Short mmCIF file of C-alpha atoms (C1' of nucleotides) in Angstrom, two decimals:
data_model
loop_
_atom_site.label_atom_id
_atom_site.label_comp_id
_atom_site.label_asym_id
_atom_site.label_seq_id
_atom_site.Cartn_x
_atom_site.Cartn_y
_atom_site.Cartn_z
CA UNK M 1 0.00 0.00 0.00
CA UNK M 2 1.63 3.20 -1.11
CA UNK M 3 1.67 6.26 1.07
CA UNK M 4 -0.10 8.39 -1.51
CA UNK M 5 -3.17 7.58 -3.51
CA UNK M 6 -4.80 9.41 -6.36
CA UNK M 7 -7.56 11.75 -5.24
CA UNK M 8 -10.96 10.11 -5.06
CA UNK M 9 -12.64 9.91 -8.42
CA UNK M 10 -9.46 10.78 -10.30
CA UNK M 11 -8.10 7.77 -12.08
CA UNK M 12 -4.70 6.95 -13.51
CA UNK M 13 -4.83 5.80 -17.09
CA UNK M 14 -2.11 3.17 -17.25
CA UNK M 15 0.19 2.17 -20.11
CA UNK M 16 -1.91 -0.94 -20.62
CA UNK M 17 -4.97 1.19 -21.38
CA UNK M 18 -3.47 4.13 -23.24
CA UNK M 19 -3.35 2.40 -26.64
CA UNK M 20 -7.14 2.14 -26.53
CA UNK M 21 -7.41 5.81 -25.55
CA UNK M 22 -5.08 6.81 -28.35
CA UNK M 23 -7.12 4.82 -30.83
CA UNK M 24 -10.33 6.43 -29.58
CA UNK M 25 -8.88 9.91 -29.81
CA UNK M 26 -7.19 9.37 -33.14
CA UNK M 27 -10.41 8.06 -34.64
CA UNK M 28 -12.17 11.18 -33.43
CA UNK M 29 -9.48 13.44 -34.88
CA UNK M 30 -9.73 11.67 -38.22
CA UNK M 31 -13.52 11.99 -38.34
CA UNK M 32 -13.49 15.63 -37.23
CA UNK M 33 -10.86 16.53 -39.76
CA UNK M 34 -12.86 14.76 -42.42
CA UNK M 35 -15.76 17.08 -41.58
CA UNK M 36 -13.74 20.28 -41.57
CA UNK M 37 -13.74 20.87 -37.82
CA UNK M 38 -10.68 22.49 -36.24
CA UNK M 39 -9.28 22.00 -32.77
CA UNK M 40 -9.48 24.65 -30.06
CA UNK M 41 -7.69 24.48 -26.72
CA UNK M 42 -8.87 26.55 -23.80
CA UNK M 43 -7.72 26.75 -20.16
CA UNK M 44 -8.96 24.22 -17.64
CA UNK M 45 -9.65 26.99 -15.14
CA UNK M 46 -12.09 29.82 -15.73
CA UNK M 47 -13.88 32.38 -13.63
CA UNK M 48 -16.61 30.67 -11.60
CA UNK M 49 -19.11 33.16 -12.91
CA UNK M 50 -18.62 31.96 -16.50
CA UNK M 51 -19.93 28.50 -15.66
CA UNK M 52 -22.60 29.67 -13.25
CA UNK M 53 -24.16 32.00 -15.78
CA UNK M 54 -24.04 29.67 -18.78
CA UNK M 55 -24.86 26.29 -17.25
CA UNK M 56 -27.48 27.77 -14.94
CA UNK M 57 -27.31 28.93 -11.33
CA UNK M 58 -29.75 26.34 -10.04
CA UNK M 59 -28.41 23.30 -11.89
CA UNK M 60 -26.75 20.56 -9.84
CA UNK M 61 -23.52 21.09 -11.72
CA UNK M 62 -23.23 24.65 -10.47
CA UNK M 63 -24.85 24.20 -7.09
CA UNK M 64 -22.86 21.27 -5.80
CA UNK M 65 -20.52 19.75 -8.35
CA UNK M 66 -17.98 22.41 -9.20
CA UNK M 67 -14.40 22.48 -7.96
CA UNK M 68 -14.35 26.11 -6.91
CA UNK M 69 -11.57 27.94 -5.09
CA UNK M 70 -10.22 31.41 -4.45
CA UNK M 71 -6.90 32.24 -6.05
CA UNK M 72 -4.29 34.45 -4.39
CA UNK M 73 -6.11 37.48 -5.67
CA UNK M 74 -9.36 36.39 -3.99
CA UNK M 75 -10.96 35.74 -7.34
CA UNK M 76 -13.37 32.81 -7.49
CA UNK M 77 -12.13 30.30 -10.06
CA UNK M 78 -13.45 26.89 -11.03
CA UNK M 79 -12.15 23.81 -12.77
CA UNK M 80 -14.26 23.45 -15.88
CA UNK M 81 -17.20 21.04 -15.47
CA UNK M 82 -17.83 21.02 -19.23
CA UNK M 83 -16.35 22.56 -22.33
CA UNK M 84 -19.02 24.60 -24.07
CA UNK M 85 -18.83 27.64 -21.81
CA UNK M 86 -15.07 28.01 -22.24
CA UNK M 87 -15.33 27.50 -25.97
CA UNK M 88 -18.00 30.15 -26.40
CA UNK M 89 -16.01 32.54 -24.21
CA UNK M 90 -12.90 31.98 -26.32
CA UNK M 91 -14.75 32.41 -29.60
CA UNK M 92 -16.29 35.70 -28.46
CA UNK M 93 -13.14 37.01 -26.82
CA UNK M 94 -11.04 36.34 -29.91
CA UNK M 95 -13.57 37.74 -32.33
CA UNK M 96 -13.96 34.56 -34.34
CA UNK M 97 -17.72 34.70 -34.74
CA UNK M 98 -17.97 37.09 -37.63
CA UNK M 99 -18.00 33.95 -39.78
CA UNK M 100 -19.43 30.54 -39.09
CA UNK M 101 -17.02 28.23 -37.28
CA UNK M 102 -16.69 24.52 -36.62
CA UNK M 103 -14.47 23.58 -33.71
CA UNK M 104 -13.75 20.70 -31.36
CA UNK M 105 -11.83 20.17 -28.15
CA UNK M 106 -10.57 17.32 -26.05
CA UNK M 107 -9.61 17.32 -22.42
CA UNK M 108 -10.35 16.69 -18.76
CA UNK M 109 -13.48 18.01 -17.04
CA UNK M 110 -14.15 18.08 -13.29
CA UNK M 111 -17.30 17.48 -11.31
CA UNK M 112 -17.45 16.77 -7.60
CA UNK M 113 -19.79 13.77 -7.59
CA UNK M 114 -19.79 10.36 -5.96
CA UNK M 115 -17.84 8.08 -8.33
CA UNK M 116 -19.57 5.07 -9.84
CA UNK M 117 -19.41 3.02 -13.00
CA UNK M 118 -18.87 5.40 -15.90
CA UNK M 119 -18.50 8.38 -13.62
CA UNK M 120 -15.31 10.00 -12.37
CA UNK M 121 -14.60 13.35 -10.76
CA UNK M 122 -11.99 14.00 -13.38
CA UNK M 123 -13.24 12.68 -16.68
CA UNK M 124 -12.58 13.41 -20.32
CA UNK M 125 -14.74 14.74 -23.06
CA UNK M 126 -14.42 15.37 -26.74
CA UNK M 127 -16.69 18.26 -27.56
CA UNK M 128 -17.79 19.55 -30.93
CA UNK M 129 -19.31 22.99 -31.41
CA UNK M 130 -20.61 24.67 -34.55
CA UNK M 131 -21.34 28.42 -34.64
CA UNK M 132 -23.29 30.59 -37.01
CA UNK M 133 -25.79 28.21 -38.61
CA UNK M 134 -29.38 28.41 -37.30
CA UNK M 135 -30.86 25.76 -39.60
CA UNK M 136 -31.36 22.08 -38.77
CA UNK M 137 -28.83 20.98 -41.38
CA UNK M 138 -26.23 21.92 -38.76
CA UNK M 139 -27.89 19.69 -36.17
CA UNK M 140 -27.99 16.90 -38.72
CA UNK M 141 -24.31 17.27 -39.64
CA UNK M 142 -23.31 16.95 -35.99
CA UNK M 143 -25.35 13.78 -35.64
CA UNK M 144 -24.03 12.26 -38.84
CA UNK M 145 -20.51 13.12 -37.76
CA UNK M 146 -20.98 11.39 -34.43
CA UNK M 147 -22.40 8.33 -36.14
CA UNK M 148 -19.33 8.13 -38.38
CA UNK M 149 -17.19 8.12 -35.29
CA UNK M 150 -19.19 5.25 -33.77
CA UNK M 151 -18.89 3.33 -37.01
CA UNK M 152 -15.14 3.68 -37.16
CA UNK M 153 -14.93 2.56 -33.54
CA UNK M 154 -17.23 -0.36 -34.23
CA UNK M 155 -19.80 0.58 -31.58
CA UNK M 156 -22.64 1.89 -33.74
CA UNK M 157 -24.61 -1.33 -33.24
CA UNK M 158 -24.98 -0.78 -29.51
CA UNK M 159 -25.87 2.90 -29.58
CA UNK M 160 -29.29 4.48 -29.88
CA UNK M 161 -29.96 8.07 -30.78
CA UNK M 162 -32.66 9.71 -28.68
CA UNK M 163 -33.97 13.01 -29.92
CA UNK M 164 -36.28 15.72 -28.64
CA UNK M 165 -37.14 19.33 -29.19
CA UNK M 166 -37.48 21.50 -26.12
CA UNK M 167 -38.44 24.55 -28.14
CA UNK M 168 -37.90 28.17 -27.24
CA UNK M 169 -37.57 29.44 -23.69
CA UNK M 170 -41.16 30.70 -23.92
CA UNK M 171 -42.37 27.27 -24.88
CA UNK M 172 -40.44 25.70 -22.04
CA UNK M 173 -41.80 28.28 -19.64
CA UNK M 174 -45.37 27.49 -20.63
CA UNK M 175 -44.72 23.78 -20.59
CA UNK M 176 -43.17 23.93 -17.13
CA UNK M 177 -46.28 25.62 -15.80
CA UNK M 178 -48.53 22.99 -17.37
CA UNK M 179 -46.36 20.14 -16.09
CA UNK M 180 -46.29 21.52 -12.56
CA UNK M 181 -50.05 22.03 -12.61
CA UNK M 182 -50.55 18.44 -13.72
CA UNK M 183 -48.15 16.95 -11.19
CA UNK M 184 -49.67 18.90 -8.35
CA UNK M 185 -52.83 16.92 -8.86
CA UNK M 186 -50.83 13.73 -8.26
CA UNK M 187 -48.60 14.81 -5.40
CA UNK M 188 -49.21 11.66 -3.40
CA UNK M 189 -48.19 9.39 -6.28
CA UNK M 190 -44.77 10.82 -7.00
CA UNK M 191 -41.51 10.28 -5.12
CA UNK M 192 -39.91 12.71 -2.67
CA UNK M 193 -37.16 13.82 -5.00
CA UNK M 194 -39.65 14.66 -7.68
CA UNK M 195 -41.81 16.58 -5.23
CA UNK M 196 -38.80 18.63 -4.30
CA UNK M 197 -37.97 19.27 -7.94
CA UNK M 198 -41.45 20.57 -8.55
CA UNK M 199 -40.22 23.90 -7.28
CA UNK M 200 -36.54 23.70 -8.19
CA UNK M 201 -36.33 22.05 -11.61
CA UNK M 202 -39.62 20.51 -12.75
CA UNK M 203 -38.36 19.36 -16.15
CA UNK M 204 -35.96 16.99 -14.42
CA UNK M 205 -38.89 15.05 -13.03
CA UNK M 206 -39.43 13.73 -16.53
CA UNK M 207 -36.51 11.34 -16.31
CA UNK M 208 -37.09 10.21 -12.74
CA UNK M 209 -36.35 6.52 -12.28
CA UNK M 210 -39.14 6.11 -9.76
CA UNK M 211 -41.75 3.70 -11.10
CA UNK M 212 -44.71 5.47 -9.48
CA UNK M 213 -43.61 8.81 -10.87
CA UNK M 214 -43.19 7.31 -14.32
CA UNK M 215 -46.74 6.01 -14.19
CA UNK M 216 -48.04 9.45 -13.33
CA UNK M 217 -45.97 10.93 -16.15
CA UNK M 218 -47.75 8.79 -18.71
CA UNK M 219 -50.69 11.12 -18.47
CA UNK M 220 -48.60 14.29 -18.30
CA UNK M 221 -48.61 16.96 -20.99
CA UNK M 222 -45.88 16.66 -23.62
CA UNK M 223 -43.46 19.42 -24.55
CA UNK M 224 -44.23 18.74 -28.19
CA UNK M 225 -47.67 20.30 -27.74
CA UNK M 226 -46.10 23.56 -26.63
CA UNK M 227 -43.71 24.14 -29.51
CA UNK M 228 -44.24 27.13 -31.77
CA UNK M 229 -44.37 26.75 -35.55
CA UNK M 230 -40.73 27.61 -36.01
CA UNK M 231 -39.56 24.97 -33.54
CA UNK M 232 -41.85 22.39 -35.10
CA UNK M 233 -40.51 23.16 -38.56
CA UNK M 234 -36.94 22.91 -37.27
CA UNK M 235 -37.69 19.58 -35.62
CA UNK M 236 -39.44 18.12 -38.66
CA UNK M 237 -36.75 19.21 -41.10
CA UNK M 238 -34.08 17.64 -38.87
CA UNK M 239 -36.02 14.40 -38.81
CA UNK M 240 -36.26 14.49 -42.58
CA UNK M 241 -32.53 15.08 -43.03
CA UNK M 242 -31.67 12.22 -40.70
CA UNK M 243 -34.06 9.85 -42.40
CA UNK M 244 -32.65 10.71 -45.81
CA UNK M 245 -29.20 9.78 -44.48
CA UNK M 246 -30.57 6.59 -42.93
CA UNK M 247 -29.79 7.65 -39.41
CA UNK M 248 -32.51 6.11 -37.29
CA UNK M 249 -33.49 7.62 -33.96
CA UNK M 250 -36.26 7.53 -31.40
CA UNK M 251 -38.25 10.51 -30.28
CA UNK M 252 -38.12 10.88 -26.54
CA UNK M 253 -40.28 13.74 -25.33
CA UNK M 254 -39.05 13.14 -21.77
CA UNK M 255 -35.48 13.93 -22.82
CA UNK M 256 -34.40 17.14 -21.15
CA UNK M 257 -30.84 18.07 -20.41
CA UNK M 258 -29.20 19.32 -17.27
CA UNK M 259 -27.80 22.53 -18.67
CA UNK M 260 -29.95 25.60 -19.06
CA UNK M 261 -28.63 26.92 -22.35
CA UNK M 262 -30.25 24.49 -24.78
CA UNK M 263 -33.16 25.28 -27.10
CA UNK M 264 -34.97 23.30 -29.78
CA UNK M 265 -32.86 20.25 -30.58
CA UNK M 266 -31.52 18.10 -27.75
CA UNK M 267 -30.18 14.59 -28.14
CA UNK M 268 -28.34 11.76 -26.44
CA UNK M 269 -26.58 8.67 -27.72
CA UNK M 270 -27.29 5.91 -25.22
CA UNK M 271 -26.36 2.28 -24.71
CA UNK M 272 -27.68 -0.55 -22.55
CA UNK M 273 -24.17 -1.96 -22.06
CA UNK M 274 -22.88 0.27 -19.28
CA UNK M 275 -25.19 -0.01 -16.29
CA UNK M 276 -26.82 3.10 -14.94
CA UNK M 277 -24.72 5.64 -16.83
CA UNK M 278 -26.13 4.95 -20.24
CA UNK M 279 -25.45 8.25 -21.99
CA UNK M 280 -22.26 8.22 -23.97
CA UNK M 281 -22.73 11.48 -25.80
CA UNK M 282 -25.14 14.36 -25.42
CA UNK M 283 -25.78 17.75 -26.87
CA UNK M 284 -28.10 20.08 -28.66
CA UNK M 285 -28.66 23.58 -29.92
CA UNK M 286 -27.87 26.68 -27.89
CA UNK M 287 -28.79 29.72 -29.92
CA UNK M 288 -28.79 32.20 -27.03
CA UNK M 289 -25.49 31.49 -25.33
CA UNK M 290 -23.15 33.57 -27.47
CA UNK M 291 -25.23 36.68 -27.00
CA UNK M 292 -25.43 36.00 -23.31
CA UNK M 293 -21.63 36.08 -23.29
CA UNK M 294 -21.55 39.47 -24.91
CA UNK M 295 -21.11 38.38 -28.49
CA UNK M 296 -23.50 39.34 -31.22
CA UNK M 297 -26.44 36.95 -31.52
CA UNK M 298 -25.00 33.76 -33.03
CA UNK M 299 -26.83 30.47 -33.33
CA UNK M 300 -24.87 27.40 -32.27
CA UNK M 301 -25.11 23.68 -31.69
CA UNK M 302 -22.80 21.03 -30.32
CA UNK M 303 -22.30 17.91 -28.32
CA UNK M 304 -19.87 16.31 -25.90
CA UNK M 305 -18.90 12.66 -25.67
CA UNK M 306 -17.63 11.05 -22.47
CA UNK M 307 -14.40 9.24 -23.21
CA UNK M 308 -14.37 7.05 -20.08
CA UNK M 309 -17.76 5.69 -21.09
CA UNK M 310 -16.67 5.09 -24.65
CA UNK M 311 -13.58 3.27 -23.37
CA UNK M 312 -15.80 1.15 -21.14
CA UNK M 313 -17.94 0.34 -24.12
CA UNK M 314 -14.95 -0.61 -26.25
CA UNK M 315 -13.79 -2.88 -23.43
CA UNK M 316 -17.21 -4.48 -23.03
CA UNK M 317 -17.21 -5.23 -26.75
CA UNK M 318 -13.62 -6.48 -26.45
CA UNK M 319 -12.38 -4.11 -29.10
CA UNK M 320 -8.63 -3.65 -28.86
CA UNK M 321 -5.93 -1.38 -30.13
CA UNK M 322 -2.71 -2.89 -31.43
CA UNK M 323 0.51 -2.15 -29.68
CA UNK M 324 3.14 -2.21 -32.32
CA UNK M 325 6.65 -3.21 -31.42
CA UNK M 326 8.58 -4.24 -34.48
CA UNK M 327 12.08 -4.96 -33.26
CA UNK M 328 13.70 -5.93 -29.98
CA UNK M 329 17.45 -5.48 -29.91
CA UNK M 330 19.53 -7.98 -27.96
CA UNK M 331 23.26 -7.90 -27.29
CA UNK M 332 25.83 -10.06 -25.53
CA UNK M 333 27.92 -7.84 -23.27
CA UNK M 334 29.11 -4.27 -22.76
CA UNK M 335 31.13 -4.20 -25.96
CA UNK M 336 28.40 -5.54 -28.21
CA UNK M 337 25.81 -3.39 -26.43
CA UNK M 338 27.65 -0.22 -27.29
CA UNK M 339 27.75 -1.33 -30.92
CA UNK M 340 24.07 -2.30 -30.76
CA UNK M 341 23.06 1.04 -29.27
CA UNK M 342 24.77 3.02 -31.99
CA UNK M 343 23.28 0.77 -34.64
CA UNK M 344 19.78 0.97 -33.09
CA UNK M 345 20.04 4.74 -33.09
CA UNK M 346 20.91 4.63 -36.80
CA UNK M 347 17.97 2.31 -37.54
CA UNK M 348 15.55 4.63 -35.76
CA UNK M 349 16.85 7.55 -37.80
CA UNK M 350 16.70 5.70 -41.13
CA UNK M 351 13.41 3.85 -40.53
CA UNK M 352 11.23 6.22 -38.51
CA UNK M 353 8.17 4.07 -39.14
CA UNK M 354 9.55 1.22 -37.05
CA UNK M 355 9.17 0.81 -33.32
CA UNK M 356 12.46 -0.43 -31.91
CA UNK M 357 13.13 -1.42 -28.31
CA UNK M 358 16.65 -2.09 -27.17
CA UNK M 359 17.30 -4.35 -24.22
CA UNK M 360 19.16 -2.39 -21.56
CA UNK M 361 20.89 -3.41 -18.39
CA UNK M 362 22.51 -6.59 -19.65
CA UNK M 363 21.53 -10.10 -18.61
CA UNK M 364 21.67 -13.49 -20.26
CA UNK M 365 20.45 -14.05 -23.80
CA UNK M 366 17.79 -16.22 -22.29
CA UNK M 367 16.37 -13.44 -20.17
CA UNK M 368 16.68 -10.96 -23.01
CA UNK M 369 14.65 -13.21 -25.28
CA UNK M 370 12.02 -13.60 -22.60
CA UNK M 371 11.75 -9.84 -22.55
CA UNK M 372 11.63 -9.74 -26.32
CA UNK M 373 8.78 -12.22 -26.30
CA UNK M 374 6.80 -10.26 -23.72
CA UNK M 375 7.30 -7.01 -25.59
CA UNK M 376 5.26 -8.46 -28.43
CA UNK M 377 8.03 -7.65 -30.90
CA UNK M 378 7.78 -9.34 -34.25
CA UNK M 379 11.55 -9.71 -34.62
CA UNK M 380 14.62 -9.85 -32.45
CA UNK M 381 17.81 -8.24 -33.71
CA UNK M 382 20.81 -10.03 -32.26
CA UNK M 383 24.18 -8.38 -31.77
CA UNK M 384 26.33 -11.18 -30.37
CA UNK M 385 30.11 -11.48 -30.30
CA UNK M 386 30.23 -13.34 -33.61
CA UNK M 387 27.99 -10.88 -35.42
CA UNK M 388 29.76 -7.77 -34.19
CA UNK M 389 33.20 -9.25 -34.94
CA UNK M 390 32.23 -9.85 -38.57
CA UNK M 391 30.00 -6.80 -39.09
CA UNK M 392 26.79 -8.83 -39.35
CA UNK M 393 23.52 -8.97 -37.46
CA UNK M 394 21.09 -11.84 -36.86
CA UNK M 395 17.33 -11.39 -37.22
CA UNK M 396 15.12 -13.89 -35.48
CA UNK M 397 11.36 -14.13 -36.03
CA UNK M 398 9.46 -14.04 -32.73
CA UNK M 399 5.90 -14.33 -34.00
CA UNK M 400 6.27 -16.89 -36.78
CA UNK M 401 8.02 -20.20 -37.32
CA UNK M 402 10.81 -19.22 -39.72
CA UNK M 403 14.52 -19.70 -39.04
CA UNK M 404 16.71 -16.86 -37.87
CA UNK M 405 19.08 -15.43 -40.44
CA UNK M 406 22.42 -13.65 -40.22
CA UNK M 407 22.52 -10.65 -42.53
CA UNK M 408 25.10 -8.26 -43.94
CA UNK M 409 24.62 -4.53 -43.52
CA UNK M 410 22.96 -4.12 -46.90
CA UNK M 411 20.75 -7.18 -46.41
CA UNK M 412 19.66 -5.74 -43.07
CA UNK M 413 18.66 -2.48 -44.73
CA UNK M 414 16.55 -4.33 -47.27
CA UNK M 415 14.94 -6.30 -44.49
CA UNK M 416 14.17 -3.15 -42.51
CA UNK M 417 12.68 -1.35 -45.54
CA UNK M 418 10.33 -4.23 -46.18
CA UNK M 419 9.38 -4.35 -42.52
CA UNK M 420 8.74 -0.61 -42.36
CA UNK M 421 6.54 -0.81 -45.42
CA UNK M 422 4.53 -3.71 -44.06
CA UNK M 423 4.15 -1.98 -40.72
CA UNK M 424 2.81 1.20 -42.32
CA UNK M 425 0.34 -0.72 -44.43
CA UNK M 426 -1.08 -2.57 -41.44
CA UNK M 427 -1.74 0.72 -39.66
CA UNK M 428 -4.15 1.96 -42.32
"C1'" G K 1 -25.28 14.49 0.00
"C1'" U K 2 -27.93 9.20 0.77
"C1'" G K 3 -27.85 3.73 0.64
"C1'" G K 4 -25.83 -1.39 -0.13
"C1'" C K 5 -21.49 -4.48 -0.72
"C1'" U K 6 -16.18 -4.93 -0.15
"C1'" G K 7 -10.96 -3.95 1.77
"C1'" U K 8 -5.31 -10.32 3.13
"C1'" A K 9 1.37 -10.65 -1.77
"C1'" G K 10 1.75 -6.53 -8.13
"C1'" C K 11 -3.31 -9.11 -9.76
"C1'" U K 12 -7.51 -12.76 -8.65
"C1'" C K 13 -8.72 -14.96 -4.24
"C1'" A K 14 -8.35 -18.75 -0.04
"C1'" C K 15 -7.70 -20.05 5.19
"C1'" C K 16 -10.03 -19.47 10.23
"C1'" A K 17 -15.33 -21.92 17.03
"C1'" G K 18 -10.65 -15.93 17.20
"C1'" G K 19 -4.23 -19.23 18.56
"C1'" U K 20 0.71 -14.06 15.04
"C1'" A K 21 -0.90 -16.18 6.78
"C1'" G K 22 -1.45 -19.69 1.75
"C1'" A K 23 -2.60 -20.81 -3.66
"C1'" G K 24 -2.89 -19.52 -8.80
"C1'" C K 25 -1.24 -15.89 -12.18
"C1'" A K 26 2.59 -12.20 -12.69
"C1'" C K 27 7.91 -11.21 -11.36
"C1'" C K 28 13.31 -13.00 -10.75
"C1'" G K 29 16.78 -17.16 -11.23
"C1'" G K 30 18.03 -22.23 -12.79
"C1'" A K 31 17.39 -26.98 -15.81
"C1'" U K 32 19.71 -25.16 -21.63
"C1'" U K 33 27.89 -21.25 -19.89
"C1'" G K 34 24.54 -17.33 -27.66
"C1'" U K 35 18.28 -17.83 -28.08
"C1'" G K 36 11.78 -16.67 -25.98
"C1'" G K 37 6.89 -19.10 -26.19
"C1'" C K 38 5.60 -25.47 -23.34
"C1'" U K 39 7.36 -28.22 -18.94
"C1'" C K 40 10.00 -28.91 -14.32
"C1'" C K 41 12.78 -26.87 -10.01
"C1'" G K 42 13.90 -22.83 -6.91
"C1'" G K 43 13.52 -17.58 -5.11
"C1'" A K 44 11.82 -12.91 -3.73
"C1'" G K 45 7.41 -10.46 -2.23
"C1'" G K 46 2.45 -9.24 3.19
"C1'" U K 47 3.27 -4.36 10.15
"C1'" A K 48 -3.93 -8.68 6.74
"C1'" G K 49 -6.47 -0.24 4.42
"C1'" U K 50 -5.79 2.83 9.01
"C1'" G K 51 -6.93 3.86 14.24
"C1'" G K 52 -9.25 2.27 18.54
"C1'" G K 53 -12.06 -1.52 21.46
"C1'" U K 54 -13.38 -6.70 23.33
"C1'" U K 55 -9.99 -10.94 24.54
"C1'" C K 56 -4.68 -14.43 27.71
"C1'" G K 57 -4.57 -13.96 22.30
"C1'" A K 58 -7.89 -10.59 16.37
"C1'" G K 59 -6.75 -10.69 9.51
"C1'" A K 60 -10.98 -12.90 11.59
"C1'" C K 61 -15.76 -10.05 16.56
"C1'" C K 62 -17.33 -4.55 17.69
"C1'" C K 63 -16.77 0.85 16.70
"C1'" A K 64 -14.71 4.73 13.97
"C1'" U K 65 -12.21 6.41 9.80
"C1'" C K 66 -10.27 6.16 4.86
"C1'" A K 67 -10.63 3.87 0.20
"C1'" G K 68 -12.87 0.84 -3.78
"C1'" C K 69 -17.21 -0.96 -6.26
"C1'" C K 70 -22.45 -0.50 -7.39
"C1'" A K 71 -26.96 2.25 -7.07
"C1'" C K 72 -29.79 6.99 -5.91
"C1'" C K 73 -29.37 12.29 -6.91
"C1'" C K 74 -27.36 14.26 -11.41
"C1'" C K 75 -24.69 13.87 -15.70
"C1'" A K 76 -20.41 12.52 -20.32
#
RNA sequence: GUGGCUGUAGCUCACCAGGUAGAGCACCGGAUUGUGGCUCCGGAGGUAGUGGGUUCGAGACCCAUCAGCCACCCCA
């Protein structure tokens, strides 16, 4: 038991797992680049006020989940609980919103919650935000983009897209009143939490997990009856675009989201493979946020995907990332090691596509080959006394049955070129 | 913030009416003095999460605390 442990809810991501993370992230980068989105990097710390105002003062995130502290100047700062607020701030501050923009970001987020499966206090999101386009084609592009990512990861079969329109703030205001009025007639049939939320955040009652409350909700008014014509048209056009692109989805008129800034389109990609935390990706449209941050009125939409949950999903489905070690360099003693080190350095310079590990610290050939085997290397390069004395090197196959061969310098170069080529092809 | 379950070797776990710890895997070495994967042999590794209590004696019982897992709340 070590003296120090990581802070609760903040996990180490170990070398064994990082290849999967890198694959996940690289796939996202590829897809985003293929859609013309550009990366933005913003600070992890912002003024507390930025989050409070955008996410909503009375949301759980702001009320009890933020890591907030005073800096040495007595300014209240917070670790970011999500990425949209910082992104909008940066876009406005840097004057980038005079044209439409497509951006994405990747990084850690922080929420002070009780950890459970698929939930950490420090977790990672890839977020995608599009500014300047009010029409539903933008919503559709974001959804198609996300689906391409799932396809490349091989998880599209286990994900479901849930969609809803929560309309304008007027519509939500009217709907809230109707919902509260309805629920007040059934006070005795709903759970305590929901009763409490009646005054704090009535829309959240919609996704209560309490069976009695759900029964009551079956007779509740639906947000869809409160949408104005513009919101309905937006919703219907989005549905049409998705259908044309064969992206199937389910309407869920109980889908509301925990952040205040959304309007019209909201969505979640969910799975039944992860226990209680079923949402892997969520987002929607937020046409009012830019103006609220002092920019000129700019429509926007976006989503964020939780990387820990996607990793969990990849692991459940037993999808793996390859760890590529091509060569493991073995030598006999101090003299041959110094030769081997210089030669390995040369190989790395001349064949940058190869992954080469040199055995360090000496030891018997036997133990060095055990290491070579465990490294997963395809070949061992052997610099023994005989080889070094005659300017040769032996290559031994570790993953196939062939015989080892002793090569001249030029034969080795041919061998390495072929290997580098094969290795690059297998990566694509 | 609330609830349930769990904390013994790096990992997965055992033992035991309460009498000061064991296996498998992993690790290191040897059988093979220049060659891995299989097999065999050997070795190292633990103040039993931490603190207190009950007891002649506690890893085992009790309390507290910390941590992990899962669920609620809420969210990615």
